[in-house]
Amino acid sequence: MNEHYDTYAVAIIIVFGAMIIGGLMAGAVAFGARDAFFFALGAATAAWLSGYAVFFDRPRTFMICVAVSIAMAIGATIVLAF
């Protein structure tokens, strides 16, 4: 296993998880959109799990987690927009 995977996994967990939590969840709380909050929570959880998929060298699981995270982030954005 490549020792640089640890660095990438930590970066994914911290950066993407914090961006989704910080942006979408704060927007959902500010506007009182409960559904958007839960979508953002799901997106953050999937992004957090994708970091562990990198750590354990599971590329297919990583792609699935990223796809779920993107879909839920888009869902949260749509709920906030409309």
C-alpha positions as a LaTeX table, in Angstrom:
\begin{tabular}{lrrr}
\hline
Residue & $x$ (\AA) & $y$ (\AA) & $z$ (\AA) \\
\hline
Met1 & 0.00 & 0.00 & 0.00 \\
Asn2 & 1.20 & 3.48 & $-0.81$ \\
Glu3 & 1.95 & 5.54 & 2.31 \\
His4 & 0.58 & 8.66 & 0.59 \\
Tyr5 & $-2.97$ & 7.25 & 0.76 \\
Asp6 & $-3.17$ & 8.35 & 4.38 \\
Thr7 & $-2.62$ & 11.97 & 3.40 \\
Tyr8 & $-5.23$ & 11.84 & 0.65 \\
Ala9 & $-7.75$ & 10.11 & 2.92 \\
Val10 & $-7.38$ & 12.72 & 5.64 \\
Ala11 & $-7.65$ & 15.53 & 3.08 \\
Ile12 & $-10.85$ & 14.06 & 1.66 \\
Ile13 & $-12.40$ & 13.55 & 5.08 \\
Ile14 & $-11.56$ & 17.03 & 6.31 \\
Val15 & $-11.91$ & 19.22 & 3.23 \\
Phe16 & $-14.95$ & 17.80 & 1.48 \\
Gly17 & $-16.80$ & 16.94 & 4.67 \\
Ala18 & $-16.16$ & 20.38 & 6.16 \\
Met19 & $-17.14$ & 22.18 & 2.96 \\
Ile20 & $-20.45$ & 20.37 & 2.74 \\
Ile21 & $-21.17$ & 20.70 & 6.43 \\
Gly22 & $-20.07$ & 24.33 & 6.54 \\
Gly23 & $-21.92$ & 25.47 & 3.45 \\
Leu24 & $-25.03$ & 23.47 & 2.83 \\
Met25 & $-25.87$ & 22.63 & 6.42 \\
Ala26 & $-25.46$ & 26.23 & 7.54 \\
Gly27 & $-27.63$ & 27.42 & 4.66 \\
Ala28 & $-30.28$ & 24.84 & 5.49 \\
Val29 & $-30.34$ & 25.88 & 9.15 \\
Ala30 & $-30.44$ & 29.57 & 8.26 \\
Phe31 & $-33.38$ & 29.15 & 5.90 \\
Gly32 & $-35.15$ & 26.54 & 8.02 \\
Ala33 & $-35.12$ & 23.90 & 5.28 \\
Arg34 & $-35.22$ & 20.64 & 7.16 \\
Asp35 & $-35.06$ & 18.43 & 4.06 \\
Ala36 & $-32.02$ & 20.29 & 2.75 \\
Phe37 & $-30.32$ & 19.81 & 6.11 \\
Phe38 & $-30.79$ & 16.04 & 5.96 \\
Phe39 & $-29.60$ & 15.92 & 2.35 \\
Ala40 & $-26.49$ & 17.88 & 3.35 \\
Leu41 & $-25.95$ & 15.60 & 6.33 \\
Gly42 & $-26.10$ & 12.57 & 4.03 \\
Ala43 & $-23.71$ & 14.22 & 1.59 \\
Ala44 & $-21.25$ & 14.99 & 4.37 \\
Thr45 & $-21.47$ & 11.44 & 5.70 \\
Ala46 & $-20.84$ & 9.96 & 2.26 \\
Ala47 & $-17.88$ & 12.30 & 1.73 \\
Trp48 & $-16.53$ & 11.31 & 5.13 \\
Leu49 & $-16.85$ & 7.61 & 4.30 \\
Ser50 & $-15.09$ & 8.11 & 0.97 \\
Gly51 & $-11.96$ & 9.09 & 2.87 \\
Tyr52 & $-11.97$ & 5.71 & 4.57 \\
Ala53 & $-12.47$ & 4.02 & 1.22 \\
Val54 & $-9.23$ & 5.66 & 0.05 \\
Phe55 & $-7.50$ & 4.64 & 3.25 \\
Phe56 & $-8.51$ & 1.00 & 2.81 \\
Asp57 & $-7.74$ & 1.07 & $-0.93$ \\
Arg58 & $-11.30$ & 0.45 & $-2.17$ \\
Pro59 & $-11.65$ & 2.43 & $-5.43$ \\
Arg60 & $-15.15$ & 1.17 & $-6.28$ \\
Thr61 & $-16.45$ & 2.06 & $-2.83$ \\
Phe62 & $-14.78$ & 5.46 & $-3.15$ \\
Met63 & $-16.55$ & 6.15 & $-6.44$ \\
Ile64 & $-19.91$ & 5.07 & $-5.03$ \\
Cys65 & $-19.48$ & 7.27 & $-1.96$ \\
Val66 & $-18.47$ & 10.26 & $-4.07$ \\
Ala67 & $-21.45$ & 9.74 & $-6.40$ \\
Val68 & $-23.83$ & 9.53 & $-3.43$ \\
Ser69 & $-22.27$ & 12.63 & $-1.91$ \\
Ile70 & $-22.61$ & 14.59 & $-5.15$ \\
Ala71 & $-26.22$ & 13.47 & $-5.63$ \\
Met72 & $-27.18$ & 14.44 & $-2.09$ \\
Ala73 & $-25.39$ & 17.78 & $-2.33$ \\
Ile74 & $-27.28$ & 18.53 & $-5.54$ \\
Gly75 & $-30.51$ & 17.50 & $-3.80$ \\
Ala76 & $-29.79$ & 19.84 & $-0.88$ \\
Thr77 & $-29.04$ & 22.68 & $-3.29$ \\
Ile78 & $-32.28$ & 22.10 & $-5.19$ \\
Val79 & $-34.31$ & 22.04 & $-1.97$ \\
Leu80 & $-32.66$ & 25.27 & $-0.84$ \\
Ala81 & $-33.20$ & 26.93 & $-4.22$ \\
Phe82 & $-36.87$ & 26.10 & $-4.52$ \\
\hline
\end{tabular}
